[in-house]
mmCIF file of C-alpha atoms and ligand atoms in Angstrom:
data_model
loop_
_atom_site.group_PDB
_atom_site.id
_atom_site.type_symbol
_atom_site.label_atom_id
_atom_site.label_comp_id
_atom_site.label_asym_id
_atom_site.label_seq_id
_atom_site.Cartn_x
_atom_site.Cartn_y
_atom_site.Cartn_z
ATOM 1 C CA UNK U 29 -16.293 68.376 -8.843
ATOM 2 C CA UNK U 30 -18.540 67.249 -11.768
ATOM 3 C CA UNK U 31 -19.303 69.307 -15.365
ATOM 4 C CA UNK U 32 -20.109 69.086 -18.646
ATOM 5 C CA UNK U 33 -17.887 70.928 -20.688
ATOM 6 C CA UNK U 34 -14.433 70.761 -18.503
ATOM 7 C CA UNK U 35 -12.418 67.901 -16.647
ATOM 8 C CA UNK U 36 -10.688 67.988 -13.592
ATOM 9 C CA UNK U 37 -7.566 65.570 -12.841
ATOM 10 C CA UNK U 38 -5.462 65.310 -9.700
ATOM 11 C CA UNK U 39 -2.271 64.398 -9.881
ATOM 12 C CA UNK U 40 -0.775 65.173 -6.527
ATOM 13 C CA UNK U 41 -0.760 68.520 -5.748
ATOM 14 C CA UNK U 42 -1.230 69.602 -9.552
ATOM 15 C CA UNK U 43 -4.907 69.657 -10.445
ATOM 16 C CA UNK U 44 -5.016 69.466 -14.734
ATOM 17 C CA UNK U 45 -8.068 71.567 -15.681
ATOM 18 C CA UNK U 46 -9.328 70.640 -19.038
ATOM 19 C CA UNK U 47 -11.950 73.197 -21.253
ATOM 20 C CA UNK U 48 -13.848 70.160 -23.232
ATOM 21 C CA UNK U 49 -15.708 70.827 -25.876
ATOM 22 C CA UNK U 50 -13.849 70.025 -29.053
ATOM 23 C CA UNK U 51 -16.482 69.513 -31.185
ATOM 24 C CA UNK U 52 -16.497 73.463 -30.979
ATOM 25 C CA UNK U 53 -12.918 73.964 -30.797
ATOM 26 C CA UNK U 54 -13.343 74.129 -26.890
ATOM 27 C CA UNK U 55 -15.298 77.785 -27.391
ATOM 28 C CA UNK U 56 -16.292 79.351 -23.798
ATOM 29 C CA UNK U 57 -19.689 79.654 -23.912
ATOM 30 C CA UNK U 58 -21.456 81.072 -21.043
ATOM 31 C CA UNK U 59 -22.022 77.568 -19.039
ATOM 32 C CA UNK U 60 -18.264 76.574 -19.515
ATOM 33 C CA UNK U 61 -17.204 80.151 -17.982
ATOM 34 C CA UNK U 62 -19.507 79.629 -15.548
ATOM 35 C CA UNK U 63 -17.873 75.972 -15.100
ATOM 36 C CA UNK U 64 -14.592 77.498 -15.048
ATOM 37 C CA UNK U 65 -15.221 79.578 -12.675
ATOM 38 C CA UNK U 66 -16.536 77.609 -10.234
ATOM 39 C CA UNK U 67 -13.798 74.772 -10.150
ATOM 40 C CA UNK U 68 -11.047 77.745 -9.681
ATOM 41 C CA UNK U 69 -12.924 78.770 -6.475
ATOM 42 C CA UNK U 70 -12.951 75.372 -5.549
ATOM 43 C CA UNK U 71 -8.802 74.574 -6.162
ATOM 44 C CA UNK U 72 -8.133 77.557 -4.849
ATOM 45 C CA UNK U 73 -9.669 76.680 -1.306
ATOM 46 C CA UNK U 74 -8.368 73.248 -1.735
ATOM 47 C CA UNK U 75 -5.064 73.227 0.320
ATOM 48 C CA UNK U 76 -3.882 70.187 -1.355
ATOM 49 C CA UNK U 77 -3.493 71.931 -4.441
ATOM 50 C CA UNK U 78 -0.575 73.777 -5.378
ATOM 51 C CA UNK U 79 -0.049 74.584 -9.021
ATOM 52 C CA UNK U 80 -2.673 74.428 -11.839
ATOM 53 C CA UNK U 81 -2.118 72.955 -15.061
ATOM 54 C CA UNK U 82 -4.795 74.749 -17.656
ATOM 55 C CA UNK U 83 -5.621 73.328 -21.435
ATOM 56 C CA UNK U 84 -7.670 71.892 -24.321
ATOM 57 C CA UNK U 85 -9.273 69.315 -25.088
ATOM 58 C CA UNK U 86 -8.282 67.567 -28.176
ATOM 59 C CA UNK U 87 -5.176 68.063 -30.804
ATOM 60 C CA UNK U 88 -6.675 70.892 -32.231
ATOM 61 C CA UNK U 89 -6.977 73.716 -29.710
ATOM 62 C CA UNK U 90 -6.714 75.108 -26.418
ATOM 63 C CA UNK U 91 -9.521 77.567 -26.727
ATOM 64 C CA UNK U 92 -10.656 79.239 -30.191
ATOM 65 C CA UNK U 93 -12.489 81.899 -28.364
ATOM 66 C CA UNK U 94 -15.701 82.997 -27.040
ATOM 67 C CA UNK U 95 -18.410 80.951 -28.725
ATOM 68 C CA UNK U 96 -19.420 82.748 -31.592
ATOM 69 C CA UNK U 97 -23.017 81.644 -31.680
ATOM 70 C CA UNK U 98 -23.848 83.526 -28.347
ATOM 71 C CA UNK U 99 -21.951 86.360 -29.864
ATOM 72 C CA UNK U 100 -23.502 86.800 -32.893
ATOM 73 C CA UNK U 101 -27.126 87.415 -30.805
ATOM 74 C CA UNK U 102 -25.739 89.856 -27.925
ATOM 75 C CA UNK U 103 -27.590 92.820 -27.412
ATOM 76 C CA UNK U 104 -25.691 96.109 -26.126
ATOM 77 C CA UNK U 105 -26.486 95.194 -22.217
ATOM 78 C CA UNK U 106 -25.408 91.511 -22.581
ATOM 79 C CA UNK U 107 -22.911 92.133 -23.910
ATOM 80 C CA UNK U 108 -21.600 94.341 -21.590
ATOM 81 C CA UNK U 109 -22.402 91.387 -19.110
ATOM 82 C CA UNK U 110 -20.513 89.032 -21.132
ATOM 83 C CA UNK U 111 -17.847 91.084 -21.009
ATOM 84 C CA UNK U 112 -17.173 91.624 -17.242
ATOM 85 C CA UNK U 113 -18.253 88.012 -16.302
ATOM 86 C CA UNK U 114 -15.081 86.718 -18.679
ATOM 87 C CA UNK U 115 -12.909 89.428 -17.489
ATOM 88 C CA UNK U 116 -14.523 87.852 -13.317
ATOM 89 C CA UNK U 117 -13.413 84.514 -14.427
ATOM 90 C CA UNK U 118 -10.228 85.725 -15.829
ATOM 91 C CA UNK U 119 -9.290 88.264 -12.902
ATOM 92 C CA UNK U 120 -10.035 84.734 -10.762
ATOM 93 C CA UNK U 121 -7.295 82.718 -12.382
ATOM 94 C CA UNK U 122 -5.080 85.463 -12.052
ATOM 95 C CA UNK U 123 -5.409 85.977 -8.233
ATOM 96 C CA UNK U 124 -5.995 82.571 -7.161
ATOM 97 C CA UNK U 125 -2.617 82.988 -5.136
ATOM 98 C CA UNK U 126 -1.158 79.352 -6.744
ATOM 99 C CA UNK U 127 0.486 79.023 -9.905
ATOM 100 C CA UNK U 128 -1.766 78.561 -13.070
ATOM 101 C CA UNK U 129 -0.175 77.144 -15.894
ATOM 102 C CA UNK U 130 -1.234 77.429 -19.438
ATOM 103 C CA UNK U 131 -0.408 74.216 -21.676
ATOM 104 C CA UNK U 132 -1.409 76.000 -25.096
ATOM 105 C CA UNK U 133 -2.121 72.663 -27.508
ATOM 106 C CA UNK U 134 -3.372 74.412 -30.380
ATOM 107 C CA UNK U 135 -5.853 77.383 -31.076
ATOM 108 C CA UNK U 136 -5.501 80.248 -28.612
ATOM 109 C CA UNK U 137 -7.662 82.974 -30.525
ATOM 110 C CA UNK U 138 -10.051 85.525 -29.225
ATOM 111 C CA UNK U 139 -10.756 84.678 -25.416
ATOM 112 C CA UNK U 140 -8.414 81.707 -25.754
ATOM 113 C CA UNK U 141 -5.334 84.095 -25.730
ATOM 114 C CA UNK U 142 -6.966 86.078 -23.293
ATOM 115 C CA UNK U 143 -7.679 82.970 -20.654
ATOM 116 C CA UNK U 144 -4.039 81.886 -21.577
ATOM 117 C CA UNK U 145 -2.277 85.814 -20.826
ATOM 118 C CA UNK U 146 -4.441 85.611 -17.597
ATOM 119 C CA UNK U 147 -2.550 82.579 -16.542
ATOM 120 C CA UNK U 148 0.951 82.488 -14.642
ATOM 121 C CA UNK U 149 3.141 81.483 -17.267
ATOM 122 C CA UNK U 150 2.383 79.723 -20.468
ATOM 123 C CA UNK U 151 3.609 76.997 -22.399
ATOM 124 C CA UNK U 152 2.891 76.325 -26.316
ATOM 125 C CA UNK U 153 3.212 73.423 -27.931
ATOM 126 C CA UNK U 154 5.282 74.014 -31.683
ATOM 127 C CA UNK U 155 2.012 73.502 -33.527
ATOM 128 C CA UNK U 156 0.100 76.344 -31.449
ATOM 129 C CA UNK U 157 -1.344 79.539 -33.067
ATOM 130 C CA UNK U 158 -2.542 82.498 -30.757
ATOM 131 C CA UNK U 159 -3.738 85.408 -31.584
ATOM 132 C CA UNK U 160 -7.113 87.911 -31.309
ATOM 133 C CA UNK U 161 -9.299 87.723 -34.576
ATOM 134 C CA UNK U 162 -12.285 89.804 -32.773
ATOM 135 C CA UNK U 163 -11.481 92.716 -35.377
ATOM 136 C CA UNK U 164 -12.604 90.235 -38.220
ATOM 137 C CA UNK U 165 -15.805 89.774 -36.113
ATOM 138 C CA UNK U 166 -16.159 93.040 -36.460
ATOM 139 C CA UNK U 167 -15.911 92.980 -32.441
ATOM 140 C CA UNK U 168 -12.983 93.978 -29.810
ATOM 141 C CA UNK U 169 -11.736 91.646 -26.887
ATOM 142 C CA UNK U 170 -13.579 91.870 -24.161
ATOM 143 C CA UNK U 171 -11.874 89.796 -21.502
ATOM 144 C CA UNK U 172 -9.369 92.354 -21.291
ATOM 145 C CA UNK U 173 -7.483 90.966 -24.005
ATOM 146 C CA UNK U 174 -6.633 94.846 -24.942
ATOM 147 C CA UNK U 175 -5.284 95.729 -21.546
ATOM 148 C CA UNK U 176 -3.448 92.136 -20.741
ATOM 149 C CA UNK U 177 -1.968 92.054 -24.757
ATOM 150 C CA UNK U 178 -0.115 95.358 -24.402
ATOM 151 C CA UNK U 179 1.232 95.069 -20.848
ATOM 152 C CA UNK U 180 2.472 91.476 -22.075
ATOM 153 C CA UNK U 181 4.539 92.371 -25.359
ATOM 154 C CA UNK U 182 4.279 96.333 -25.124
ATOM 155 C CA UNK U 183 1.477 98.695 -26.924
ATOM 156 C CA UNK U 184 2.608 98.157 -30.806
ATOM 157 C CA UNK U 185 3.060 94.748 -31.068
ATOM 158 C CA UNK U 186 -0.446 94.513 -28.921
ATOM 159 C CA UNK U 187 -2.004 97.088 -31.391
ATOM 160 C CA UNK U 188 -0.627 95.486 -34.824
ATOM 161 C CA UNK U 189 -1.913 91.839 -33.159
ATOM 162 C CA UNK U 190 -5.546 93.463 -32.268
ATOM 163 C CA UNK U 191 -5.530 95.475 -35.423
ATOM 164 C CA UNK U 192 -4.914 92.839 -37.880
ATOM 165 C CA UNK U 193 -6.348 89.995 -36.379
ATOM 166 C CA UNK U 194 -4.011 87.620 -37.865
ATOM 167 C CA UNK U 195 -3.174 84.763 -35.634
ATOM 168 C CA UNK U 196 0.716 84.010 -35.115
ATOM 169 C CA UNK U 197 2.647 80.986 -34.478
ATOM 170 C CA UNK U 198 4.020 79.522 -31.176
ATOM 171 C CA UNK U 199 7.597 80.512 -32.417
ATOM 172 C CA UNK U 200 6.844 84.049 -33.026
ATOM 173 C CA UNK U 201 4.842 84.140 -30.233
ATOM 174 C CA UNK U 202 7.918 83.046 -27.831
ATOM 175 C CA UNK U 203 9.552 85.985 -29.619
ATOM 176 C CA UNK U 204 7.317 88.569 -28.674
ATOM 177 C CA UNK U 205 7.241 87.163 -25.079
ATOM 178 C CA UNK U 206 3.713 86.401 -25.318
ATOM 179 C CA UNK U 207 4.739 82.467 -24.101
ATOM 180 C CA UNK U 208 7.078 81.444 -22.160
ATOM 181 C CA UNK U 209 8.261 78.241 -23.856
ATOM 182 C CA UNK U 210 7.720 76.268 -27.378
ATOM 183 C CA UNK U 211 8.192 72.356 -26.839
ATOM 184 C CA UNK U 212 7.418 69.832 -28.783
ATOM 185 C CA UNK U 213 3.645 69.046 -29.039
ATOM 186 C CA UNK U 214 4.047 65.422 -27.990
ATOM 187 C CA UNK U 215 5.722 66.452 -24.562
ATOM 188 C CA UNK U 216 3.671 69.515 -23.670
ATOM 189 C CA UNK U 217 1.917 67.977 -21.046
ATOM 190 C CA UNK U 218 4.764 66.314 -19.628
ATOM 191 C CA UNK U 219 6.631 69.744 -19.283
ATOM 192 C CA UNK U 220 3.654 71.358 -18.411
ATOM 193 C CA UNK U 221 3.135 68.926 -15.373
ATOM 194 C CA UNK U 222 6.730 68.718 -14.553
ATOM 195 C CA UNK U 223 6.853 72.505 -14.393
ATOM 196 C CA UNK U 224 3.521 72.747 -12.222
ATOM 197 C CA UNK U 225 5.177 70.042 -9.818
ATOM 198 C CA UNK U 226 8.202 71.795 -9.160
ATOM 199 C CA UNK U 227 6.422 74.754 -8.671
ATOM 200 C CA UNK U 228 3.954 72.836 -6.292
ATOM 201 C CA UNK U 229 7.318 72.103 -3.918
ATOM 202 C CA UNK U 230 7.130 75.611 -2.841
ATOM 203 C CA UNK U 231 6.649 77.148 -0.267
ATOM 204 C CA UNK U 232 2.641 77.851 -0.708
ATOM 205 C CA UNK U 233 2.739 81.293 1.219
ATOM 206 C CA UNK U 234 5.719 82.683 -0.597
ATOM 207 C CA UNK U 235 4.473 81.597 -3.688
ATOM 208 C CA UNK U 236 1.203 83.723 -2.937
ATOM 209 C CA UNK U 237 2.407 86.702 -1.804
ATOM 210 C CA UNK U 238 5.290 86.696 -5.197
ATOM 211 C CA UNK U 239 2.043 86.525 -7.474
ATOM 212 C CA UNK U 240 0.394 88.935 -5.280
ATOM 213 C CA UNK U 241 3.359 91.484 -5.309
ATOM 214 C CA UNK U 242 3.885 91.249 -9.262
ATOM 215 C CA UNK U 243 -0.111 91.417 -10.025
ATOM 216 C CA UNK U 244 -1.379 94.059 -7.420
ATOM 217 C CA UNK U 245 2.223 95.831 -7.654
ATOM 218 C CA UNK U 246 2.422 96.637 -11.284
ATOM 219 C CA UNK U 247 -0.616 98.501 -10.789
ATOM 220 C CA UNK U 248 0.211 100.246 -8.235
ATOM 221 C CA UNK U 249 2.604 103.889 -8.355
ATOM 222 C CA UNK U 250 6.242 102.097 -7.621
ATOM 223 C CA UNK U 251 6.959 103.625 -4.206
ATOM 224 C CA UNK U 252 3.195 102.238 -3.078
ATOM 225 C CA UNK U 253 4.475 98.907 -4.780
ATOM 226 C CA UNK U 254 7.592 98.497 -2.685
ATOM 227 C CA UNK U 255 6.010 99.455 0.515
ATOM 228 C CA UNK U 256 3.786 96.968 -0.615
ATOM 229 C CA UNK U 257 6.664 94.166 -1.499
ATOM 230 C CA UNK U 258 8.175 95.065 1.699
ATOM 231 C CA UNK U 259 4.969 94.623 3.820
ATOM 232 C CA UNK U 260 4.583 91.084 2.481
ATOM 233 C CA UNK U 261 8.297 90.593 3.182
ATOM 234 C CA UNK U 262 7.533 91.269 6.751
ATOM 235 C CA UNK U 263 4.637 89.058 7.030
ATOM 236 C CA UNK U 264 5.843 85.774 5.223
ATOM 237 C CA UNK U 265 8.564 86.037 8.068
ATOM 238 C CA UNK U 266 5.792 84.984 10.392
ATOM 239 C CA UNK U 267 5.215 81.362 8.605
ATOM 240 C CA UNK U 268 6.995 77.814 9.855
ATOM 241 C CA UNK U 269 7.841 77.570 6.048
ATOM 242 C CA UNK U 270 10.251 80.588 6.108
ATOM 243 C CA UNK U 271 11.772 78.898 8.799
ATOM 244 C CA UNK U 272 11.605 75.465 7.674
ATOM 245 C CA UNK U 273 13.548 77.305 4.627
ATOM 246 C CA UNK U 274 16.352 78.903 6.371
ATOM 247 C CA UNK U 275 17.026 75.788 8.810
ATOM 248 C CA UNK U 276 17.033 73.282 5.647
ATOM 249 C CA UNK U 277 19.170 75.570 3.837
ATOM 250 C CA UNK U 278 21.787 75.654 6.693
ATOM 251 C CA UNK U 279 21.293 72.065 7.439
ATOM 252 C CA UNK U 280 22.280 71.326 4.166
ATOM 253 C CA UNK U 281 19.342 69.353 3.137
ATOM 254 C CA UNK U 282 15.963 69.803 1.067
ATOM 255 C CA UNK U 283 12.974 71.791 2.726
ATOM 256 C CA UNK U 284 9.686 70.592 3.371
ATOM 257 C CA UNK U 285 7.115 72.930 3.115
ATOM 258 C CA UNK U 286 4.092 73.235 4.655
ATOM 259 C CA UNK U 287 1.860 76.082 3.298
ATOM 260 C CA UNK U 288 1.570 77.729 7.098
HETATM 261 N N1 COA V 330 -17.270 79.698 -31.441
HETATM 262 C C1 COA V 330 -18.140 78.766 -31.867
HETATM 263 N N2 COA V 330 -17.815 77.756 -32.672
HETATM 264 C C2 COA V 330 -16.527 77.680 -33.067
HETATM 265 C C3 COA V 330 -15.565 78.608 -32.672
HETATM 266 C C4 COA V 330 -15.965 79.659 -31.814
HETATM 267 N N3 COA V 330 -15.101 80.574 -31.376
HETATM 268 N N4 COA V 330 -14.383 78.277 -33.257
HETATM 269 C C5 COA V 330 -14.610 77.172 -33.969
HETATM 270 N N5 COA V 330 -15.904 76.797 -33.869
HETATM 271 C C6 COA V 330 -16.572 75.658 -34.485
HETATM 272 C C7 COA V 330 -16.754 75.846 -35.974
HETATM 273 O O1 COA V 330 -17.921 76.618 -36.232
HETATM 274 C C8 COA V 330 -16.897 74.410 -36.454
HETATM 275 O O2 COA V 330 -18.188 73.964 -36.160
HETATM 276 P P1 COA V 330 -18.981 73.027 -37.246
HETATM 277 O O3 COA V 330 -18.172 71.756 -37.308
HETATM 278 O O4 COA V 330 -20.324 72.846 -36.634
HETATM 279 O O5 COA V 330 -18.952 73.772 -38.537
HETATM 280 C C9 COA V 330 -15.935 73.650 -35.516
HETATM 281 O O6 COA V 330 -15.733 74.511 -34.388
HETATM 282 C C10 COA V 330 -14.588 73.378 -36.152
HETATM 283 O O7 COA V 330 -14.055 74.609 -36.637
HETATM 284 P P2 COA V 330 -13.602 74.858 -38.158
HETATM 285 O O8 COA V 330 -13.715 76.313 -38.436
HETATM 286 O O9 COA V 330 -14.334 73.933 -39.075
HETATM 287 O O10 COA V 330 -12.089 74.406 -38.073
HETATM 288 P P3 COA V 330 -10.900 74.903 -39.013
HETATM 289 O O11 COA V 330 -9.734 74.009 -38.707
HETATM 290 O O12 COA V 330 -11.327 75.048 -40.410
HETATM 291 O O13 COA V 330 -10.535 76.399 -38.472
HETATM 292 C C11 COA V 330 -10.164 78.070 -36.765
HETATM 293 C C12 COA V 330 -10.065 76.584 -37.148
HETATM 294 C C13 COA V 330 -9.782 78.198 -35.296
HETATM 295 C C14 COA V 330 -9.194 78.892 -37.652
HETATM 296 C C15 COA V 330 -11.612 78.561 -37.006
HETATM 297 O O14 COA V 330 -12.502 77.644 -36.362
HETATM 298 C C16 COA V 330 -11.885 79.941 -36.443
HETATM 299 O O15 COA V 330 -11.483 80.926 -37.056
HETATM 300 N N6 COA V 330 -12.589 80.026 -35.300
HETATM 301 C C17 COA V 330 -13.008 81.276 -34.719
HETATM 302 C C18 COA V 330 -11.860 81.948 -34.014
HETATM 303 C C19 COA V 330 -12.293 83.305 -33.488
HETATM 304 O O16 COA V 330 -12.639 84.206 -34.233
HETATM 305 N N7 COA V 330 -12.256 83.399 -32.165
HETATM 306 C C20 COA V 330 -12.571 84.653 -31.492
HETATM 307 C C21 COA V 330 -13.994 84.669 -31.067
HETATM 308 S S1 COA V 330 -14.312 86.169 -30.196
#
């Protein structure tokens, strides 16, 4: 996998994907969404991967949004298109069925915050700032940044974030439950990896089916949801790896898992 504006490392079964563009802040503009999408396609067919590890190029930023210049010439029918490829690409990382984690090294404004909510669990470094300026654009979020916000840290805290536009710092972001962890900027990417690794070790099925559950469930009415959670309960009883688990578990000894 080759592109221009994002890099792709392997390091094991943790793939490091990297938006690169930092000249711009790493802005998404349409060819690096288009990028983006196509490498998540590609890890998530990749067996070999495991876990994602998702950030920006640079000291600066993660991602300071959708790139302004193709915003400030969208007409009302591309921008509707703009809108529901991002919220594609998004909805991709989302159900990839592997673990996706964000490694927030700076900016995350705009479609920055969105990309990192639609990720599995995010980590800011202490110097980070997220937030969703669009209002000051005189825009709203459009890759889903509205809907993803409020189910994240609950409909005021979403609103007074959308309505003010003011970005807010890694700490107060941890607060509102908007990241899952501050660490210190020099060891983000070490955590970030170590995390990814660890959750790489498990077993690959399981791990699908618990994102699938707690993405497709949530929207679902509850009793559909845990006829839903129990359904997958049944069927991850058919893999080796739920075996593998048990017998390692009983024998005393670490499982290896195998992803069937
Ligand atoms: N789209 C396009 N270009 C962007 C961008 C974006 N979302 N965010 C930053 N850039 C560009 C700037 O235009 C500037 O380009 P230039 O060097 O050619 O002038 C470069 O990135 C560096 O940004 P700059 O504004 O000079 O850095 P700063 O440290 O003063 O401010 C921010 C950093 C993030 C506060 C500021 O860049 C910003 O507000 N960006 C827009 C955030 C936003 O509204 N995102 C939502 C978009 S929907």
């Amino acid at each position: 996998m080759s592109f221009e504006n994002l890099l792709v490392d392997r390091d094991g079964a943790v793939a490091v994907l990297t938006v690169n563009r930092p000249r711009v802040l790493n802005a998404l503009n349409t060819q690096t969404l288009d990028e983006l999408r196509r490498a998540i396609l590609e890890l998530k067919r990749d067996e070999a991967v495991r876990a994602v590890v998702l950030t920006g190029a640079g000291e600066k930023s993660f991602v300071a949004g959708a790139d302004i210049n193709e915003l400030a010439v969208q007409t009302p029918t591309s921008g509707r298109e703009h809108a529901v490829r991002g919220q594609h690409v998004l909805d991709l990382i989302e159900h990839m069925g592997k673990p996706v984690i964000a490694a927030i090294n700076g900016y995350a404004l705009g479609g920055g915050c969105e990309l990192a909510m639609a990720c599995t669990i995010r980590i800011a470094a202490d110097t980070a700032k997220l937030g969703q300026p669009e209002i000051n654009l005189g825009i709203i979020p459009g890759y889903a940044g509205t809907q993803r916000l409020a189910r994240i840290v609950g409909r005021g805290r979403a609103l007074e974030l959308l309505l003010t536009g003011d970005p807010i710092s890694a700490q107060e972001a941890h607060r509102l439950g908007l990241v899952n962890r501050v660490v210190p900027a020099a060891s983000l990417m070490r955590e970030a990896k170590a995390l990814a690794a660890t959750l790489a070790a498990k077993a690959p099925v399981a791990v699908r089916y618990i994102l699938e559950a707690v993405h497709k469930g949530l929207e679902m009415p509850f009793p559909q949801a845990q006829i839903f959670e129990a359904t997958l309960f049944g069927l991850v009883a058919s893999t080796d790896d739920m075996r593998e688990g048990t017998k390692a578990f009983l024998e005393k000894r670490m499982p290896d898992f195998k992803g069937r």
